[in-house]
Amino acid sequence: MQFVQQKSGNKIILPGATIGVLGSGQLGRMFAIAARELGYRIITYSPENDTPTGHVADLEISGSYDDLDKIRDFARQVDVVTFEFENVPSATTQAASEIVPVRPDGHVLHVTQHRLREKTFLSENGFPVTPFRRISSLQNLEDAAKELGLPAVLKTASFGYDGKGQVKIKSADELPGAFARLNGAEGIYEAFVDFEKEISVVAARGLNGQFAAFPVFENSHSNHILDVTFAPATIDPRLAAEADELARGILEKLNVVGLVTVEMFLTKSGKVLVNELAPRTHNSGHLTIDASVTSQFEQQVRAVCGLPLGSTELRQPSAMANLLGDLWERGEPNWAAALQNPHVKLHLYGKRDARVGRKMGHLTAVGSTVEEAVRRVVQARNALVEPIP
Ligand code: AMP
């Protein structure tokens, strides 16, 4: 696939300029807030309207990602384009990049929006991943199960997130059913990783190659959706250094200008494996808003604008708990009860409809230890369902 060479690839975008964001969810919202603090203007583009990003942007444009004339029109109104949502067609970012720099560029997006391309890129460049195979027929799947063994995870190659489009296969009799669930889409078969922990490294790379990673975050999931993150991760410092080096290597190899999140597994045998890349800020990095010298969102602004990167130092141990729509099932959550502890911070994304599994907001707490931060944030979240007097 050919990508149009950007005409102004090295341009520094100074405060006062306008940043265009493809996508309009909570990541775009928190990015826009950080960008505004630095004095930038924000225009968001997505198929929706009245969105979390639109609420805080200078302008919200609603249009299809396939409407390339409208995309070019959007690009003419901004100085640089970035994204908070990676499932944007390549043609969309190409059209924008004919007019202004797109950061990270279309190549990074192309690799990271497709699990098979991503894992192939990683393994071909020597980054450790679980063994995998491309699946386009039941025969492929049966061969993969024989070669790589079971259990395994079968995922759609495109459009998967938060465990969507993936199924765990435990025995050979489940293969036909798992294949049917692909529904004709291309799949990737991954050997199941018996992991000890899930961690992530959020890292940025500047126009001049400057690299900065946040301390390793430790993540726990519930129903495949991130539940609680804390930092610093309680792992061997050598493994933390290894994770950091992997992130540096990946961003360099992809020649990233911008911010990328590297999700990893720590296996029970003490290995670090890369699970997935996201060419943007990440749910596990939300605690940086309240706990770090520079938030992941400010860092993304700095990186895509070509400014020097900020310090990623964590001021205090910290923990974040997601607030899913499930919490609204019995009415409005008890915000006052959650905020009883003055070390707890509330972030809501302005979404009107609270649906089960939908990310509505998060809580962050700091503490003198990670245990204290986790205890505070979990207690605060539990308090949300206490009856309102
Ligand atoms: P993903 O959408 O690839 O980030 O996967 C969502 C979650 O599914 C991960 O955070 C893991 O908890 C789990 N998972 C994904 N791939 C594997 C694997 N190969 N082995 C074990 N667990 C996995």
mmCIF file of C-alpha atoms and ligand atoms in Angstrom:
data_model
loop_
_atom_site.group_PDB
_atom_site.id
_atom_site.type_symbol
_atom_site.label_atom_id
_atom_site.label_comp_id
_atom_site.label_asym_id
_atom_site.label_seq_id
_atom_site.Cartn_x
_atom_site.Cartn_y
_atom_site.Cartn_z
ATOM 1 C CA MET A 1 0.000 0.000 0.000
ATOM 2 C CA GLN A 2 1.323 3.436 -0.976
ATOM 3 C CA PHE A 3 1.123 6.440 1.318
ATOM 4 C CA VAL A 4 1.210 9.971 0.025
ATOM 5 C CA GLN A 5 4.359 11.746 1.160
ATOM 6 C CA GLN A 6 3.484 14.579 3.506
ATOM 7 C CA LYS A 7 4.573 17.942 2.171
ATOM 8 C CA SER A 8 5.185 19.522 5.558
ATOM 9 C CA GLY A 9 6.189 16.515 7.638
ATOM 10 C CA ASN A 10 8.614 18.423 9.872
ATOM 11 C CA LYS A 11 6.423 21.375 10.659
ATOM 12 C CA ILE A 12 6.220 22.513 14.303
ATOM 13 C CA ILE A 13 2.677 23.520 15.246
ATOM 14 C CA LEU A 14 2.766 26.282 17.839
ATOM 15 C CA PRO A 15 0.113 27.198 20.442
ATOM 16 C CA GLY A 16 -2.625 29.272 18.868
ATOM 17 C CA ALA A 17 -2.834 26.875 15.926
ATOM 18 C CA THR A 18 -5.702 24.438 15.369
ATOM 19 C CA ILE A 19 -5.481 20.686 15.907
ATOM 20 C CA GLY A 20 -7.896 18.401 14.087
ATOM 21 C CA VAL A 21 -8.989 15.198 15.838
ATOM 22 C CA LEU A 22 -10.487 12.222 14.001
ATOM 23 C CA GLY A 23 -12.885 10.563 16.434
ATOM 24 C CA SER A 24 -14.985 12.159 19.136
ATOM 25 C CA GLY A 25 -15.012 9.974 22.256
ATOM 26 C CA GLN A 26 -13.561 10.452 25.728
ATOM 27 C CA LEU A 27 -9.942 10.206 24.574
ATOM 28 C CA GLY A 28 -10.542 13.114 22.208
ATOM 29 C CA ARG A 29 -12.318 15.019 24.965
ATOM 30 C CA MET A 30 -9.401 14.759 27.416
ATOM 31 C CA PHE A 31 -6.973 15.517 24.561
ATOM 32 C CA ALA A 32 -8.978 18.623 23.664
ATOM 33 C CA ILE A 33 -8.982 19.826 27.281
ATOM 34 C CA ALA A 34 -5.184 19.435 27.446
ATOM 35 C CA ALA A 35 -4.747 21.142 24.072
ATOM 36 C CA ARG A 36 -6.892 24.074 25.149
ATOM 37 C CA GLU A 37 -4.782 24.526 28.287
ATOM 38 C CA LEU A 38 -1.792 24.917 25.983
ATOM 39 C CA GLY A 39 -3.669 27.493 23.897
ATOM 40 C CA TYR A 40 -4.594 25.399 20.852
ATOM 41 C CA ARG A 41 -7.932 25.357 19.090
ATOM 42 C CA ILE A 42 -9.614 22.000 18.422
ATOM 43 C CA ILE A 43 -11.842 20.739 15.640
ATOM 44 C CA THR A 44 -13.230 17.207 15.956
ATOM 45 C CA TYR A 45 -14.502 15.117 13.044
ATOM 46 C CA SER A 46 -16.602 11.946 13.396
ATOM 47 C CA PRO A 47 -19.879 10.496 12.128
ATOM 48 C CA GLU A 48 -21.673 11.497 15.353
ATOM 49 C CA ASN A 49 -22.752 14.766 16.903
ATOM 50 C CA ASP A 50 -23.213 16.007 20.479
ATOM 51 C CA THR A 51 -20.138 13.972 21.411
ATOM 52 C CA PRO A 52 -17.741 13.889 24.403
ATOM 53 C CA THR A 53 -15.068 15.634 22.296
ATOM 54 C CA GLY A 54 -17.532 17.944 20.566
ATOM 55 C CA HIS A 55 -18.657 19.330 23.956
ATOM 56 C CA VAL A 56 -15.209 20.801 24.612
ATOM 57 C CA ALA A 57 -13.978 21.442 21.046
ATOM 58 C CA ASP A 58 -14.093 24.775 19.243
ATOM 59 C CA LEU A 59 -15.930 23.113 16.390
ATOM 60 C CA GLU A 60 -17.550 19.705 15.901
ATOM 61 C CA ILE A 61 -17.889 18.441 12.333
ATOM 62 C CA SER A 62 -20.173 15.477 11.685
ATOM 63 C CA GLY A 63 -19.405 13.478 8.578
ATOM 64 C CA SER A 64 -18.566 10.052 7.308
ATOM 65 C CA TYR A 65 -14.913 8.935 7.325
ATOM 66 C CA ASP A 66 -15.504 7.901 3.706
ATOM 67 C CA ASP A 67 -16.553 11.388 2.612
ATOM 68 C CA LEU A 68 -13.096 12.416 1.412
ATOM 69 C CA ASP A 69 -14.204 15.846 0.169
ATOM 70 C CA LYS A 70 -15.519 16.634 3.636
ATOM 71 C CA ILE A 71 -12.317 15.249 5.183
ATOM 72 C CA ARG A 72 -10.222 17.543 2.934
ATOM 73 C CA ASP A 73 -12.438 20.446 3.902
ATOM 74 C CA PHE A 74 -11.829 19.609 7.595
ATOM 75 C CA ALA A 75 -8.058 19.341 6.956
ATOM 76 C CA ARG A 76 -8.023 22.815 5.374
ATOM 77 C CA GLN A 77 -9.353 24.261 8.644
ATOM 78 C CA VAL A 78 -6.600 22.784 10.830
ATOM 79 C CA ASP A 79 -2.787 22.788 11.080
ATOM 80 C CA VAL A 80 -2.236 19.145 12.029
ATOM 81 C CA VAL A 81 -4.463 16.077 12.278
ATOM 82 C CA THR A 82 -4.320 13.372 14.919
ATOM 83 C CA PHE A 83 -6.813 10.707 15.978
ATOM 84 C CA GLU A 84 -8.315 9.263 19.109
ATOM 85 C CA PHE A 85 -9.899 6.325 17.272
ATOM 86 C CA GLU A 86 -7.778 4.065 15.085
ATOM 87 C CA ASN A 87 -10.451 2.412 12.973
ATOM 88 C CA VAL A 88 -10.372 5.245 10.487
ATOM 89 C CA PRO A 89 -9.966 4.085 6.856
ATOM 90 C CA SER A 90 -6.469 4.585 5.378
ATOM 91 C CA ALA A 91 -8.000 6.647 2.570
ATOM 92 C CA THR A 92 -9.265 9.136 5.174
ATOM 93 C CA THR A 93 -5.854 9.885 6.661
ATOM 94 C CA GLN A 94 -4.292 9.898 3.196
ATOM 95 C CA ALA A 95 -6.748 12.547 2.027
ATOM 96 C CA ALA A 96 -6.005 14.673 5.109
ATOM 97 C CA SER A 97 -2.237 14.205 4.732
ATOM 98 C CA GLU A 98 -2.312 15.761 1.261
ATOM 99 C CA ILE A 99 -3.168 19.018 3.045
ATOM 100 C CA VAL A 100 -1.651 18.932 6.558
ATOM 101 C CA PRO A 101 0.613 16.582 8.562
ATOM 102 C CA VAL A 102 -1.180 13.592 10.091
ATOM 103 C CA ARG A 103 0.548 12.389 13.263
ATOM 104 C CA PRO A 104 1.099 9.524 13.853
ATOM 105 C CA ASP A 105 1.151 8.999 10.071
ATOM 106 C CA GLY A 106 -0.935 6.690 7.904
ATOM 107 C CA HIS A 107 1.660 3.930 8.024
ATOM 108 C CA VAL A 108 1.425 3.665 11.836
ATOM 109 C CA LEU A 109 -2.357 3.585 11.555
ATOM 110 C CA HIS A 110 -2.252 0.976 8.795
ATOM 111 C CA VAL A 111 -0.085 -1.372 10.889
ATOM 112 C CA THR A 112 -1.890 -0.917 14.203
ATOM 113 C CA GLN A 113 -5.497 -1.095 13.037
ATOM 114 C CA HIS A 114 -5.171 -4.688 11.861
ATOM 115 C CA ARG A 115 -4.097 -7.369 14.342
ATOM 116 C CA LEU A 116 -2.475 -9.582 11.739
ATOM 117 C CA ARG A 117 -0.394 -6.804 10.187
ATOM 118 C CA GLU A 118 0.512 -5.631 13.686
ATOM 119 C CA LYS A 119 1.662 -9.039 14.961
ATOM 120 C CA THR A 120 3.511 -9.683 11.682
ATOM 121 C CA PHE A 121 5.316 -6.328 11.992
ATOM 122 C CA LEU A 122 6.215 -7.117 15.611
ATOM 123 C CA SER A 123 7.485 -10.636 15.026
ATOM 124 C CA GLU A 124 9.382 -9.758 11.838
ATOM 125 C CA ASN A 125 11.204 -7.048 13.769
ATOM 126 C CA GLY A 126 12.110 -9.283 16.673
ATOM 127 C CA PHE A 127 9.569 -8.017 19.221
ATOM 128 C CA PRO A 128 8.237 -10.922 21.335
ATOM 129 C CA VAL A 129 4.623 -11.979 20.662
ATOM 130 C CA THR A 130 2.613 -15.123 21.277
ATOM 131 C CA PRO A 131 2.712 -17.503 18.260
ATOM 132 C CA PHE A 132 -0.102 -16.693 15.802
ATOM 133 C CA ARG A 133 -1.572 -17.726 12.436
ATOM 134 C CA ARG A 134 -3.769 -16.091 9.812
ATOM 135 C CA ILE A 135 -7.205 -17.708 9.559
ATOM 136 C CA SER A 136 -9.393 -17.543 6.487
ATOM 137 C CA SER A 137 -10.848 -21.069 6.449
ATOM 138 C CA LEU A 138 -11.833 -23.786 8.892
ATOM 139 C CA GLN A 139 -8.904 -25.802 7.520
ATOM 140 C CA ASN A 140 -6.523 -22.957 8.522
ATOM 141 C CA LEU A 141 -8.042 -23.027 11.989
ATOM 142 C CA GLU A 142 -7.685 -26.787 12.382
ATOM 143 C CA ASP A 143 -4.065 -26.606 11.175
ATOM 144 C CA ALA A 144 -3.300 -23.735 13.573
ATOM 145 C CA ALA A 145 -4.782 -25.684 16.491
ATOM 146 C CA LYS A 146 -2.552 -28.649 15.635
ATOM 147 C CA GLU A 147 0.592 -26.559 15.195
ATOM 148 C CA LEU A 148 0.198 -24.076 18.056
ATOM 149 C CA GLY A 149 -1.994 -26.123 20.385
ATOM 150 C CA LEU A 150 -4.951 -25.287 22.597
ATOM 151 C CA PRO A 151 -6.203 -23.292 24.427
ATOM 152 C CA ALA A 152 -6.096 -20.345 22.058
ATOM 153 C CA VAL A 153 -7.831 -17.072 21.317
ATOM 154 C CA LEU A 154 -9.419 -16.468 17.901
ATOM 155 C CA LYS A 155 -9.808 -12.781 17.075
ATOM 156 C CA THR A 156 -11.088 -10.852 14.084
ATOM 157 C CA ALA A 157 -8.141 -9.179 12.354
ATOM 158 C CA SER A 158 -9.901 -5.810 12.216
ATOM 159 C CA PHE A 159 -12.201 -3.717 14.390
ATOM 160 C CA GLY A 160 -11.641 -5.486 17.702
ATOM 161 C CA TYR A 161 -11.360 -3.777 21.064
ATOM 162 C CA ASP A 162 -12.269 -4.534 24.689
ATOM 163 C CA GLY A 163 -12.497 -8.239 23.843
ATOM 164 C CA LYS A 164 -15.050 -7.639 21.067
ATOM 165 C CA GLY A 165 -14.662 -10.000 18.122
ATOM 166 C CA GLN A 166 -12.683 -12.590 20.064
ATOM 167 C CA VAL A 167 -13.377 -16.036 21.467
ATOM 168 C CA LYS A 168 -11.367 -18.410 23.624
ATOM 169 C CA ILE A 169 -11.116 -21.942 22.263
ATOM 170 C CA LYS A 170 -10.425 -24.668 24.805
ATOM 171 C CA SER A 171 -10.955 -27.887 22.843
ATOM 172 C CA ALA A 172 -10.960 -29.084 19.222
ATOM 173 C CA ASP A 173 -14.739 -29.574 19.135
ATOM 174 C CA GLU A 174 -15.149 -25.807 19.593
ATOM 175 C CA LEU A 175 -13.264 -25.018 16.357
ATOM 176 C CA PRO A 176 -16.208 -25.017 13.907
ATOM 177 C CA GLY A 177 -18.337 -22.825 16.210
ATOM 178 C CA ALA A 178 -15.456 -20.382 16.744
ATOM 179 C CA PHE A 179 -14.835 -20.208 12.989
ATOM 180 C CA ALA A 180 -18.531 -19.524 12.338
ATOM 181 C CA ARG A 181 -18.359 -16.548 14.710
ATOM 182 C CA LEU A 182 -15.823 -14.882 12.413
ATOM 183 C CA ASN A 183 -18.750 -14.553 10.042
ATOM 184 C CA GLY A 184 -16.559 -14.527 6.942
ATOM 185 C CA ALA A 185 -14.072 -11.982 8.351
ATOM 186 C CA GLU A 186 -10.323 -12.614 8.336
ATOM 187 C CA GLY A 187 -9.119 -13.939 11.699
ATOM 188 C CA ILE A 188 -5.982 -14.375 13.776
ATOM 189 C CA TYR A 189 -5.345 -17.430 15.926
ATOM 190 C CA GLU A 190 -3.214 -16.698 18.970
ATOM 191 C CA ALA A 191 -1.726 -19.243 21.336
ATOM 192 C CA PHE A 192 -3.250 -18.552 24.754
ATOM 193 C CA VAL A 193 -0.891 -16.670 27.052
ATOM 194 C CA ASP A 194 -0.993 -17.918 30.627
ATOM 195 C CA PHE A 195 -0.124 -14.507 31.922
ATOM 196 C CA GLU A 196 0.712 -13.396 35.427
ATOM 197 C CA LYS A 197 -0.073 -9.741 34.798
ATOM 198 C CA GLU A 198 -1.175 -7.329 32.096
ATOM 199 C CA ILE A 199 0.803 -4.125 31.812
ATOM 200 C CA SER A 200 0.978 -1.198 29.431
ATOM 201 C CA VAL A 201 3.534 1.382 28.421
ATOM 202 C CA VAL A 202 2.278 4.713 27.110
ATOM 203 C CA ALA A 203 5.105 6.333 25.186
ATOM 204 C CA ALA A 204 5.636 9.342 22.972
ATOM 205 C CA ARG A 205 8.156 10.184 20.298
ATOM 206 C CA GLY A 206 8.798 13.700 19.075
ATOM 207 C CA LEU A 207 9.543 15.117 15.630
ATOM 208 C CA ASN A 208 13.269 15.006 16.443
ATOM 209 C CA GLY A 209 13.162 11.408 17.724
ATOM 210 C CA GLN A 210 12.981 12.345 21.417
ATOM 211 C CA PHE A 211 11.422 9.443 23.350
ATOM 212 C CA ALA A 212 9.575 9.516 26.675
ATOM 213 C CA ALA A 213 7.597 6.690 28.302
ATOM 214 C CA PHE A 214 5.418 6.836 31.384
ATOM 215 C CA PRO A 215 6.229 4.376 34.180
ATOM 216 C CA VAL A 216 4.744 0.920 33.521
ATOM 217 C CA PHE A 217 1.025 0.670 34.370
ATOM 218 C CA GLU A 218 -0.459 -2.521 35.799
ATOM 219 C CA ASN A 219 -3.954 -3.381 34.577
ATOM 220 C CA SER A 220 -6.766 -5.652 35.708
ATOM 221 C CA HIS A 221 -9.725 -6.434 33.478
ATOM 222 C CA SER A 222 -13.286 -7.502 34.116
ATOM 223 C CA ASN A 223 -15.217 -9.096 31.207
ATOM 224 C CA HIS A 224 -12.318 -8.090 28.909
ATOM 225 C CA ILE A 225 -12.810 -4.405 29.734
ATOM 226 C CA LEU A 226 -10.176 -2.537 31.703
ATOM 227 C CA ASP A 227 -11.326 -2.288 35.309
ATOM 228 C CA VAL A 228 -8.509 -0.908 37.475
ATOM 229 C CA THR A 229 -5.027 0.437 36.607
ATOM 230 C CA PHE A 230 -2.330 1.408 39.048
ATOM 231 C CA ALA A 231 1.147 2.833 38.795
ATOM 232 C CA PRO A 232 3.912 2.147 39.312
ATOM 233 C CA ALA A 233 3.397 -1.525 38.429
ATOM 234 C CA THR A 234 4.449 -3.938 41.180
ATOM 235 C CA ILE A 235 6.881 -5.843 38.974
ATOM 236 C CA ASP A 236 10.596 -6.610 38.954
ATOM 237 C CA PRO A 237 12.431 -3.403 37.902
ATOM 238 C CA ARG A 238 14.307 -5.422 35.253
ATOM 239 C CA LEU A 239 10.998 -6.388 33.636
ATOM 240 C CA ALA A 240 9.842 -2.765 33.810
ATOM 241 C CA ALA A 241 13.043 -1.692 32.059
ATOM 242 C CA GLU A 242 12.500 -4.413 29.445
ATOM 243 C CA ALA A 243 8.935 -3.212 28.805
ATOM 244 C CA ASP A 244 10.198 0.359 28.441
ATOM 245 C CA GLU A 245 12.899 -0.730 25.980
ATOM 246 C CA LEU A 246 10.363 -2.698 23.933
ATOM 247 C CA ALA A 247 8.177 0.387 23.662
ATOM 248 C CA ARG A 248 11.156 2.504 22.617
ATOM 249 C CA GLY A 249 12.143 -0.040 19.957
ATOM 250 C CA ILE A 250 8.605 -0.267 18.575
ATOM 251 C CA LEU A 251 8.119 3.509 18.344
ATOM 252 C CA GLU A 252 11.508 3.873 16.662
ATOM 253 C CA LYS A 253 10.873 1.069 14.182
ATOM 254 C CA LEU A 254 7.495 2.565 13.280
ATOM 255 C CA ASN A 255 9.078 6.027 13.108
ATOM 256 C CA VAL A 256 6.213 7.339 15.236
ATOM 257 C CA VAL A 257 5.637 11.038 15.683
ATOM 258 C CA GLY A 258 2.984 11.074 18.369
ATOM 259 C CA LEU A 259 1.923 8.812 21.183
ATOM 260 C CA VAL A 260 1.488 5.034 21.121
ATOM 261 C CA THR A 261 0.384 2.604 23.816
ATOM 262 C CA VAL A 262 1.946 -0.839 24.002
ATOM 263 C CA GLU A 263 -0.163 -3.434 25.838
ATOM 264 C CA MET A 264 1.887 -6.339 27.135
ATOM 265 C CA PHE A 265 1.611 -9.583 29.071
ATOM 266 C CA LEU A 266 4.014 -10.696 31.786
ATOM 267 C CA THR A 267 4.012 -14.465 31.554
ATOM 268 C CA LYS A 268 4.248 -16.779 34.542
ATOM 269 C CA SER A 269 7.721 -17.751 33.311
ATOM 270 C CA GLY A 270 8.914 -14.124 33.567
ATOM 271 C CA LYS A 271 8.741 -13.119 29.885
ATOM 272 C CA VAL A 272 7.350 -9.884 28.474
ATOM 273 C CA LEU A 273 5.156 -10.359 25.367
ATOM 274 C CA VAL A 274 3.567 -7.599 23.319
ATOM 275 C CA ASN A 275 -0.207 -8.079 22.998
ATOM 276 C CA GLU A 276 -1.398 -5.028 21.135
ATOM 277 C CA LEU A 277 -0.479 -1.509 19.994
ATOM 278 C CA ALA A 278 -2.809 1.490 20.088
ATOM 279 C CA PRO A 279 -1.638 4.546 18.111
ATOM 280 C CA ARG A 280 -3.108 6.917 20.699
ATOM 281 C CA THR A 281 -3.696 7.572 24.371
ATOM 282 C CA HIS A 282 -5.091 4.705 26.403
ATOM 283 C CA ASN A 283 -7.575 4.030 29.162
ATOM 284 C CA SER A 284 -4.724 2.770 31.356
ATOM 285 C CA GLY A 285 -3.032 6.179 31.097
ATOM 286 C CA HIS A 286 -5.911 8.205 32.555
ATOM 287 C CA LEU A 287 -4.295 8.344 35.991
ATOM 288 C CA THR A 288 -1.559 10.548 34.519
ATOM 289 C CA ILE A 289 -4.012 13.482 34.552
ATOM 290 C CA ASP A 290 -3.986 13.603 38.342
ATOM 291 C CA ALA A 291 -0.730 11.846 39.211
ATOM 292 C CA SER A 292 1.929 12.821 36.667
ATOM 293 C CA VAL A 293 3.857 15.965 35.879
ATOM 294 C CA THR A 294 2.558 15.718 32.292
ATOM 295 C CA SER A 295 -0.670 13.896 31.417
ATOM 296 C CA GLN A 296 -0.756 11.422 28.537
ATOM 297 C CA PHE A 297 -3.056 13.879 26.746
ATOM 298 C CA GLU A 298 -0.697 16.824 27.100
ATOM 299 C CA GLN A 299 2.103 14.533 25.932
ATOM 300 C CA GLN A 300 0.108 13.620 22.826
ATOM 301 C CA VAL A 301 -0.446 17.328 22.108
ATOM 302 C CA ARG A 302 3.269 18.055 22.524
ATOM 303 C CA ALA A 303 4.295 15.100 20.368
ATOM 304 C CA VAL A 304 1.919 15.740 17.476
ATOM 305 C CA CYS A 305 2.734 19.446 17.499
ATOM 306 C CA GLY A 306 6.497 18.911 17.502
ATOM 307 C CA LEU A 307 7.036 20.541 20.919
ATOM 308 C CA PRO A 308 9.547 19.146 23.435
ATOM 309 C CA LEU A 309 8.026 16.268 25.421
ATOM 310 C CA GLY A 310 7.054 16.785 29.056
ATOM 311 C CA SER A 311 8.290 14.912 32.118
ATOM 312 C CA THR A 312 6.570 11.557 32.623
ATOM 313 C CA GLU A 313 7.458 11.482 36.301
ATOM 314 C CA LEU A 314 4.729 10.087 38.538
ATOM 315 C CA ARG A 315 4.292 12.466 41.459
ATOM 316 C CA GLN A 316 2.687 9.830 43.690
ATOM 317 C CA PRO A 317 1.500 6.225 43.461
ATOM 318 C CA SER A 318 -1.917 6.288 41.850
ATOM 319 C CA ALA A 319 -4.865 4.140 40.789
ATOM 320 C CA MET A 320 -7.741 4.523 38.346
ATOM 321 C CA ALA A 321 -11.099 2.728 38.315
ATOM 322 C CA ASN A 322 -13.369 2.789 35.290
ATOM 323 C CA LEU A 323 -17.011 3.786 35.640
ATOM 324 C CA LEU A 324 -19.145 1.722 33.285
ATOM 325 C CA GLY A 325 -22.783 2.337 32.412
ATOM 326 C CA ASP A 326 -23.750 -0.616 34.645
ATOM 327 C CA LEU A 327 -23.332 1.713 37.643
ATOM 328 C CA TRP A 328 -26.418 3.662 36.497
ATOM 329 C CA GLU A 329 -28.694 0.606 36.542
ATOM 330 C CA ARG A 330 -30.400 1.670 39.774
ATOM 331 C CA GLY A 331 -30.403 5.390 39.003
ATOM 332 C CA GLU A 332 -27.863 8.197 39.278
ATOM 333 C CA PRO A 333 -24.706 7.119 41.146
ATOM 334 C CA ASN A 334 -24.016 8.651 44.555
ATOM 335 C CA TRP A 335 -21.294 11.114 43.531
ATOM 336 C CA ALA A 336 -21.091 12.796 46.917
ATOM 337 C CA ALA A 337 -20.374 9.459 48.636
ATOM 338 C CA ALA A 338 -17.571 8.667 46.162
ATOM 339 C CA LEU A 339 -15.976 12.062 46.701
ATOM 340 C CA GLN A 340 -16.014 11.766 50.524
ATOM 341 C CA ASN A 341 -12.326 10.920 50.317
ATOM 342 C CA PRO A 342 -10.566 14.156 49.301
ATOM 343 C CA HIS A 343 -7.827 12.162 47.518
ATOM 344 C CA VAL A 344 -10.315 10.889 44.949
ATOM 345 C CA LYS A 345 -10.928 12.690 41.636
ATOM 346 C CA LEU A 346 -13.947 12.252 39.379
ATOM 347 C CA HIS A 347 -13.845 12.432 35.569
ATOM 348 C CA LEU A 348 -17.075 12.094 33.588
ATOM 349 C CA TYR A 349 -17.210 12.066 29.806
ATOM 350 C CA GLY A 350 -20.565 13.782 29.243
ATOM 351 C CA LYS A 351 -22.267 10.742 27.684
ATOM 352 C CA ARG A 352 -26.020 10.904 28.016
ATOM 353 C CA ASP A 353 -26.954 7.228 27.692
ATOM 354 C CA ALA A 354 -25.519 4.910 30.320
ATOM 355 C CA ARG A 355 -25.456 1.489 28.663
ATOM 356 C CA VAL A 356 -24.047 -1.698 30.216
ATOM 357 C CA GLY A 357 -20.305 -1.910 29.475
ATOM 358 C CA ARG A 358 -20.111 1.683 28.147
ATOM 359 C CA LYS A 359 -17.227 3.748 29.522
ATOM 360 C CA MET A 360 -18.916 6.736 31.184
ATOM 361 C CA GLY A 361 -16.055 8.075 33.281
ATOM 362 C CA HIS A 362 -13.344 7.140 35.739
ATOM 363 C CA LEU A 363 -12.125 7.830 39.260
ATOM 364 C CA THR A 364 -8.493 8.404 40.190
ATOM 365 C CA ALA A 365 -6.894 8.309 43.631
ATOM 366 C CA VAL A 366 -3.377 8.946 44.809
ATOM 367 C CA GLY A 367 -1.813 7.420 47.918
ATOM 368 C CA SER A 368 1.480 6.973 49.696
ATOM 369 C CA THR A 369 1.591 3.410 48.255
ATOM 370 C CA VAL A 370 -0.139 1.771 45.287
ATOM 371 C CA GLU A 371 -2.091 -0.385 47.745
ATOM 372 C CA GLU A 372 -3.471 2.727 49.418
ATOM 373 C CA ALA A 373 -4.316 4.325 46.052
ATOM 374 C CA VAL A 374 -6.123 1.166 44.867
ATOM 375 C CA ARG A 375 -8.001 0.854 48.171
ATOM 376 C CA ARG A 376 -9.150 4.464 47.952
ATOM 377 C CA VAL A 377 -10.319 4.284 44.363
ATOM 378 C CA VAL A 378 -12.143 0.962 44.784
ATOM 379 C CA GLN A 379 -13.817 2.181 47.984
ATOM 380 C CA ALA A 380 -14.931 5.324 46.188
ATOM 381 C CA ARG A 381 -16.368 3.327 43.307
ATOM 382 C CA ASN A 382 -18.214 1.006 45.699
ATOM 383 C CA ALA A 383 -19.676 4.072 47.413
ATOM 384 C CA LEU A 384 -21.318 5.103 44.122
ATOM 385 C CA VAL A 385 -24.031 2.507 44.576
ATOM 386 C CA GLU A 386 -24.834 3.493 48.184
ATOM 387 C CA PRO A 387 -28.392 4.839 48.500
ATOM 388 C CA ILE A 388 -28.622 8.619 48.191
ATOM 389 C CA PRO A 389 -30.141 9.942 51.443
HETATM 390 P P1 AMP B 1 -7.171 -7.454 23.090
HETATM 391 O O1 AMP B 1 -8.437 -6.967 22.460
HETATM 392 O O2 AMP B 1 -6.260 -8.158 22.160
HETATM 393 O O3 AMP B 1 -6.473 -6.362 23.876
HETATM 394 O O4 AMP B 1 -7.620 -8.527 24.169
HETATM 395 C C1 AMP B 1 -8.451 -8.190 25.284
HETATM 396 C C2 AMP B 1 -8.056 -9.031 26.490
HETATM 397 O O5 AMP B 1 -8.204 -10.433 26.179
HETATM 398 C C3 AMP B 1 -6.612 -8.875 26.895
HETATM 399 O O6 AMP B 1 -6.438 -7.737 27.708
HETATM 400 C C4 AMP B 1 -6.367 -10.193 27.614
HETATM 401 O O7 AMP B 1 -6.916 -10.145 28.917
HETATM 402 C C5 AMP B 1 -7.156 -11.180 26.803
HETATM 403 N N1 AMP B 1 -6.303 -11.788 25.742
HETATM 404 C C6 AMP B 1 -6.114 -11.318 24.492
HETATM 405 N N2 AMP B 1 -5.255 -12.097 23.789
HETATM 406 C C7 AMP B 1 -4.890 -13.100 24.604
HETATM 407 C C8 AMP B 1 -4.019 -14.232 24.474
HETATM 408 N N3 AMP B 1 -3.379 -14.517 23.326
HETATM 409 N N4 AMP B 1 -3.872 -15.025 25.551
HETATM 410 C C9 AMP B 1 -4.526 -14.776 26.723
HETATM 411 N N5 AMP B 1 -5.361 -13.739 26.902
HETATM 412 C C10 AMP B 1 -5.553 -12.908 25.871
#
